[in-house]
Amino acid sequence: MNKKMSLSRKQNLAGWAFLTPATLLIAIMSFYPMIQALILSFQKGKGNQLTWAGLYNYTRMFKDAVFMQSLKNCFLYLIIQVPIMLVLALILASLLNNKNLRFKGLFRTAIFLPCATSLVSYATIFRSLFAVDGLINVILIKLGILDVGYNFLSHATSARIVLIIALVWRWTGYNMVFYLSGLQNIEYSVYEAAKIDGATPFQSFWKITVPLLKPTILLTAIMSTNGTLQLFDESVNLTGGGPANATITMSHYIYNMSFKYVPNFGYAAAMSYLILILVAVLAFVQMKVGDKRD
């Protein structure tokens, strides 16, 4: 009995020995900065000249026109881009799951490749494509749709559309992989039985694919919501937040408040915590709406 207890204790100690370094690193590199940022969010001042301010930074956000614009932009991208991207990813995954389709590997790789592209590189590519003398304008002029090149990135509506197109291009393949993985766990005989019973491809998709992939769809919806509310690279590198802050995101504005303008770390920390709250609330709502398990 003593030997068994001794062995059990050795195993427990070995487990804690492996866990301790990772736990310490997570605590030091993640949780400690989070606590410090929370304390910082209740302080105001420029640079390192900080004083206690209570809820001043949190109330200030709702009076800040630029921050409110960034908040609206993020929710606009969330409402438009995320559903388009997820639906497109689901449709592509269903098409590429067909066992009779030739060159499936080639198509899957081609659709997934954009998300392997550097964030800065792909933003630069889209900036070049939609420039006044870019490929898109050249095509539109050749087709007779435009007489002269249109500056997409200097107009608010078109700049937002370009950013949304870029996001869909970049992340559709990423979500498609999750759906393909889920589809691999659905027996193909289910679709064959539905076909024998007279189900159309759309009925099979709506009645079989979507319900069985519901947990995966919920996962991708939560991840996409999280990512969209924290958008940074596209705003910085593709549109520069312009024109006139028309495309700026919350993370971009936080960066500006921390490093571009005179540093206001307390205000930036408060905005960061608002993003955390928004992500947590939306994830909770999506879990409650999407997960119907008892």
mmCIF file of N, CA and C in Angstrom, residues 18-87:
data_model
loop_
_atom_site.group_PDB
_atom_site.id
_atom_site.type_symbol
_atom_site.label_atom_id
_atom_site.label_comp_id
_atom_site.label_asym_id
_atom_site.label_seq_id
_atom_site.Cartn_x
_atom_site.Cartn_y
_atom_site.Cartn_z
ATOM 1 N N PHE A 18 6.173 19.148 -14.570
ATOM 2 C CA PHE A 18 6.003 19.505 -15.977
ATOM 3 C C PHE A 18 5.100 20.726 -16.147
ATOM 4 N N LEU A 19 4.082 20.840 -15.291
ATOM 5 C CA LEU A 19 3.113 21.932 -15.417
ATOM 6 C C LEU A 19 3.637 23.265 -14.901
ATOM 7 N N THR A 20 4.481 23.222 -13.877
ATOM 8 C CA THR A 20 4.909 24.455 -13.209
ATOM 9 C C THR A 20 5.569 25.473 -14.127
ATOM 10 N N PRO A 21 6.532 25.100 -14.982
ATOM 11 C CA PRO A 21 7.150 26.107 -15.859
ATOM 12 C C PRO A 21 6.136 26.803 -16.766
ATOM 13 N N ALA A 22 5.243 26.019 -17.375
ATOM 14 C CA ALA A 22 4.233 26.608 -18.260
ATOM 15 C C ALA A 22 3.273 27.504 -17.480
ATOM 16 N N THR A 23 2.880 27.044 -16.273
ATOM 17 C CA THR A 23 1.969 27.831 -15.437
ATOM 18 C C THR A 23 2.599 29.162 -15.047
ATOM 19 N N LEU A 24 3.868 29.129 -14.672
ATOM 20 C CA LEU A 24 4.570 30.358 -14.299
ATOM 21 C C LEU A 24 4.682 31.314 -15.483
ATOM 22 N N LEU A 25 5.003 30.767 -16.656
ATOM 23 C CA LEU A 25 5.121 31.602 -17.843
ATOM 24 C C LEU A 25 3.785 32.264 -18.191
ATOM 25 N N ILE A 26 2.701 31.480 -18.111
ATOM 26 C CA ILE A 26 1.370 32.038 -18.406
ATOM 27 C C ILE A 26 1.007 33.121 -17.391
ATOM 28 N N ALA A 27 1.306 32.854 -16.124
ATOM 29 C CA ALA A 27 0.990 33.825 -15.065
ATOM 30 C C ALA A 27 1.776 35.118 -15.254
ATOM 31 N N ILE A 28 3.072 34.988 -15.581
ATOM 32 C CA ILE A 28 3.933 36.170 -15.703
ATOM 33 C C ILE A 28 3.668 36.928 -16.999
ATOM 34 N N MET A 29 3.497 36.183 -18.103
ATOM 35 C CA MET A 29 3.389 36.817 -19.407
ATOM 36 C C MET A 29 1.956 37.187 -19.790
ATOM 37 N N SER A 30 0.961 36.582 -19.148
ATOM 38 C CA SER A 30 -0.430 36.851 -19.522
ATOM 39 C C SER A 30 -1.240 37.476 -18.386
ATOM 40 N N PHE A 31 -1.354 36.767 -17.272
ATOM 41 C CA PHE A 31 -2.252 37.231 -16.212
ATOM 42 C C PHE A 31 -1.731 38.472 -15.487
ATOM 43 N N TYR A 32 -0.431 38.533 -15.247
ATOM 44 C CA TYR A 32 0.124 39.723 -14.588
ATOM 45 C C TYR A 32 -0.071 40.985 -15.435
ATOM 46 N N PRO A 33 0.244 40.952 -16.757
ATOM 47 C CA PRO A 33 -0.031 42.140 -17.582
ATOM 48 C C PRO A 33 -1.511 42.501 -17.634
ATOM 49 N N MET A 34 -2.396 41.485 -17.604
ATOM 50 C CA MET A 34 -3.832 41.758 -17.622
ATOM 51 C C MET A 34 -4.262 42.506 -16.359
ATOM 52 N N ILE A 35 -3.740 42.088 -15.224
ATOM 53 C CA ILE A 35 -4.071 42.760 -13.954
ATOM 54 C C ILE A 35 -3.510 44.178 -13.944
ATOM 55 N N GLN A 36 -2.262 44.320 -14.431
ATOM 56 C CA GLN A 36 -1.646 45.646 -14.500
ATOM 57 C C GLN A 36 -2.428 46.568 -15.434
ATOM 58 N N ALA A 37 -2.897 46.023 -16.558
ATOM 59 C CA ALA A 37 -3.681 46.822 -17.509
ATOM 60 C C ALA A 37 -5.013 47.246 -16.894
ATOM 61 N N LEU A 38 -5.611 46.360 -16.100
ATOM 62 C CA LEU A 38 -6.866 46.704 -15.436
ATOM 63 C C LEU A 38 -6.655 47.862 -14.462
ATOM 64 N N ILE A 39 -5.589 47.811 -13.695
ATOM 65 C CA ILE A 39 -5.265 48.901 -12.761
ATOM 66 C C ILE A 39 -4.978 50.184 -13.547
ATOM 67 N N LEU A 40 -4.246 50.027 -14.644
ATOM 68 C CA LEU A 40 -3.880 51.176 -15.481
ATOM 69 C C LEU A 40 -5.107 51.846 -16.082
ATOM 70 N N SER A 41 -6.146 51.057 -16.371
ATOM 71 C CA SER A 41 -7.346 51.614 -17.003
ATOM 72 C C SER A 41 -8.097 52.585 -16.089
ATOM 73 N N PHE A 42 -7.774 52.569 -14.799
ATOM 74 C CA PHE A 42 -8.416 53.500 -13.850
ATOM 75 C C PHE A 42 -7.510 54.703 -13.554
ATOM 76 N N GLN A 43 -6.482 54.874 -14.372
ATOM 77 C CA GLN A 43 -5.572 56.002 -14.191
ATOM 78 C C GLN A 43 -5.564 56.867 -15.445
ATOM 79 N N LYS A 44 -5.227 58.135 -15.294
ATOM 80 C CA LYS A 44 -5.145 59.036 -16.437
ATOM 81 C C LYS A 44 -3.850 59.832 -16.372
ATOM 82 N N GLY A 45 -3.482 60.398 -17.530
ATOM 83 C CA GLY A 45 -2.241 61.158 -17.612
ATOM 84 C C GLY A 45 -1.481 60.785 -18.860
ATOM 85 N N LYS A 46 -0.464 61.569 -19.181
ATOM 86 C CA LYS A 46 0.343 61.338 -20.367
ATOM 87 C C LYS A 46 1.664 60.681 -19.978
ATOM 88 N N GLY A 47 2.117 59.758 -20.827
ATOM 89 C CA GLY A 47 3.388 59.097 -20.561
ATOM 90 C C GLY A 47 3.338 58.333 -19.250
ATOM 91 N N ASN A 48 4.330 58.592 -18.366
ATOM 92 C CA ASN A 48 4.355 57.903 -17.064
ATOM 93 C C ASN A 48 3.853 58.794 -15.930
ATOM 94 N N GLN A 49 3.282 59.940 -16.278
ATOM 95 C CA GLN A 49 2.715 60.845 -15.266
ATOM 96 C C GLN A 49 1.242 60.484 -15.069
ATOM 97 N N LEU A 50 0.987 59.489 -14.247
ATOM 98 C CA LEU A 50 -0.361 58.948 -14.090
ATOM 99 C C LEU A 50 -0.923 59.240 -12.717
ATOM 100 N N THR A 51 -2.217 59.515 -12.668
ATOM 101 C CA THR A 51 -2.934 59.718 -11.406
ATOM 102 C C THR A 51 -4.221 58.910 -11.434
ATOM 103 N N TRP A 52 -4.725 58.582 -10.258
ATOM 104 C CA TRP A 52 -5.956 57.789 -10.158
ATOM 105 C C TRP A 52 -7.134 58.589 -10.703
ATOM 106 N N ALA A 53 -7.956 57.958 -11.558
ATOM 107 C CA ALA A 53 -9.050 58.682 -12.207
ATOM 108 C C ALA A 53 -10.388 57.981 -12.101
ATOM 109 N N GLY A 54 -10.447 56.837 -11.436
ATOM 110 C CA GLY A 54 -11.712 56.107 -11.317
ATOM 111 C C GLY A 54 -12.230 55.656 -12.669
ATOM 112 N N LEU A 55 -13.475 55.954 -12.967
ATOM 113 C CA LEU A 55 -14.120 55.512 -14.208
ATOM 114 C C LEU A 55 -13.999 56.542 -15.333
ATOM 115 N N TYR A 56 -13.121 57.510 -15.168
ATOM 116 C CA TYR A 56 -12.996 58.592 -16.147
ATOM 117 C C TYR A 56 -12.725 58.065 -17.559
ATOM 118 N N ASN A 57 -11.778 57.138 -17.689
ATOM 119 C CA ASN A 57 -11.427 56.619 -19.010
ATOM 120 C C ASN A 57 -12.584 55.880 -19.658
ATOM 121 N N TYR A 58 -13.380 55.181 -18.846
ATOM 122 C CA TYR A 58 -14.496 54.411 -19.385
ATOM 123 C C TYR A 58 -15.629 55.328 -19.850
ATOM 124 N N THR A 59 -15.858 56.404 -19.123
ATOM 125 C CA THR A 59 -16.890 57.354 -19.557
ATOM 126 C C THR A 59 -16.408 58.190 -20.742
ATOM 127 N N ARG A 60 -15.116 58.435 -20.787
ATOM 128 C CA ARG A 60 -14.543 59.227 -21.876
ATOM 129 C C ARG A 60 -14.726 58.548 -23.224
ATOM 130 N N MET A 61 -14.678 57.228 -23.262
ATOM 131 C CA MET A 61 -14.780 56.490 -24.515
ATOM 132 C C MET A 61 -16.056 56.830 -25.269
ATOM 133 N N PHE A 62 -17.153 56.963 -24.525
ATOM 134 C CA PHE A 62 -18.448 57.181 -25.170
ATOM 135 C C PHE A 62 -18.652 58.633 -25.594
ATOM 136 N N LYS A 63 -17.687 59.489 -25.262
ATOM 137 C CA LYS A 63 -17.706 60.879 -25.727
ATOM 138 C C LYS A 63 -16.658 61.111 -26.808
ATOM 139 N N ASP A 64 -15.865 60.087 -27.084
ATOM 140 C CA ASP A 64 -14.784 60.178 -28.061
ATOM 141 C C ASP A 64 -15.329 59.793 -29.440
ATOM 142 N N ALA A 65 -15.416 60.777 -30.342
ATOM 143 C CA ALA A 65 -16.004 60.538 -31.661
ATOM 144 C C ALA A 65 -15.213 59.508 -32.463
ATOM 145 N N VAL A 66 -13.879 59.548 -32.345
ATOM 146 C CA VAL A 66 -13.052 58.604 -33.111
ATOM 147 C C VAL A 66 -13.246 57.184 -32.596
ATOM 148 N N PHE A 67 -13.292 57.026 -31.268
ATOM 149 C CA PHE A 67 -13.495 55.683 -30.730
ATOM 150 C C PHE A 67 -14.871 55.144 -31.105
ATOM 151 N N MET A 68 -15.893 55.989 -31.035
ATOM 152 C CA MET A 68 -17.237 55.541 -31.397
ATOM 153 C C MET A 68 -17.293 55.149 -32.868
ATOM 154 N N GLN A 69 -16.537 55.877 -33.712
ATOM 155 C CA GLN A 69 -16.465 55.519 -35.123
ATOM 156 C C GLN A 69 -15.787 54.165 -35.297
ATOM 157 N N SER A 70 -14.715 53.934 -34.544
ATOM 158 C CA SER A 70 -14.009 52.652 -34.628
ATOM 159 C C SER A 70 -14.901 51.504 -34.150
ATOM 160 N N LEU A 71 -15.701 51.773 -33.132
ATOM 161 C CA LEU A 71 -16.633 50.760 -32.618
ATOM 162 C C LEU A 71 -17.684 50.418 -33.676
ATOM 163 N N LYS A 72 -18.233 51.453 -34.311
ATOM 164 C CA LYS A 72 -19.225 51.242 -35.369
ATOM 165 C C LYS A 72 -18.611 50.467 -36.536
ATOM 166 N N ASN A 73 -17.380 50.827 -36.889
ATOM 167 C CA ASN A 73 -16.712 50.128 -38.000
ATOM 168 C C ASN A 73 -16.549 48.647 -37.713
ATOM 169 N N CYS A 74 -16.105 48.317 -36.500
ATOM 170 C CA CYS A 74 -15.900 46.904 -36.135
ATOM 171 C C CYS A 74 -17.200 46.130 -36.205
ATOM 172 N N PHE A 75 -18.290 46.725 -35.732
ATOM 173 C CA PHE A 75 -19.580 46.025 -35.777
ATOM 174 C C PHE A 75 -20.112 45.949 -37.209
ATOM 175 N N LEU A 76 -19.783 46.945 -38.032
ATOM 176 C CA LEU A 76 -20.168 46.871 -39.441
ATOM 177 C C LEU A 76 -19.463 45.701 -40.118
ATOM 178 N N TYR A 77 -18.151 45.566 -39.882
ATOM 179 C CA TYR A 77 -17.401 44.441 -40.443
ATOM 180 C C TYR A 77 -17.946 43.114 -39.900
ATOM 181 N N LEU A 78 -18.286 43.104 -38.629
ATOM 182 C CA LEU A 78 -18.799 41.890 -37.990
ATOM 183 C C LEU A 78 -20.116 41.453 -38.615
ATOM 184 N N ILE A 79 -21.014 42.410 -38.820
ATOM 185 C CA ILE A 79 -22.355 42.097 -39.329
ATOM 186 C C ILE A 79 -22.332 41.685 -40.796
ATOM 187 N N ILE A 80 -21.458 42.296 -41.579
ATOM 188 C CA ILE A 80 -21.426 42.026 -43.026
ATOM 189 C C ILE A 80 -20.437 40.926 -43.380
ATOM 190 N N GLN A 81 -19.201 41.075 -42.933
ATOM 191 C CA GLN A 81 -18.137 40.178 -43.388
ATOM 192 C C GLN A 81 -18.238 38.771 -42.805
ATOM 193 N N VAL A 82 -18.506 38.653 -41.516
ATOM 194 C CA VAL A 82 -18.499 37.327 -40.871
ATOM 195 C C VAL A 82 -19.553 36.386 -41.462
ATOM 196 N N PRO A 83 -20.831 36.800 -41.612
ATOM 197 C CA PRO A 83 -21.802 35.877 -42.231
ATOM 198 C C PRO A 83 -21.427 35.485 -43.656
ATOM 199 N N ILE A 84 -20.963 36.459 -44.470
ATOM 200 C CA ILE A 84 -20.574 36.138 -45.848
ATOM 201 C C ILE A 84 -19.448 35.113 -45.844
ATOM 202 N N MET A 85 -18.450 35.351 -45.015
ATOM 203 C CA MET A 85 -17.280 34.475 -44.959
ATOM 204 C C MET A 85 -17.654 33.061 -44.508
ATOM 205 N N LEU A 86 -18.467 32.949 -43.468
ATOM 206 C CA LEU A 86 -18.816 31.628 -42.933
ATOM 207 C C LEU A 86 -19.713 30.852 -43.889
ATOM 208 N N VAL A 87 -20.667 31.535 -44.510
ATOM 209 C CA VAL A 87 -21.548 30.860 -45.474
ATOM 210 C C VAL A 87 -20.739 30.381 -46.675
#
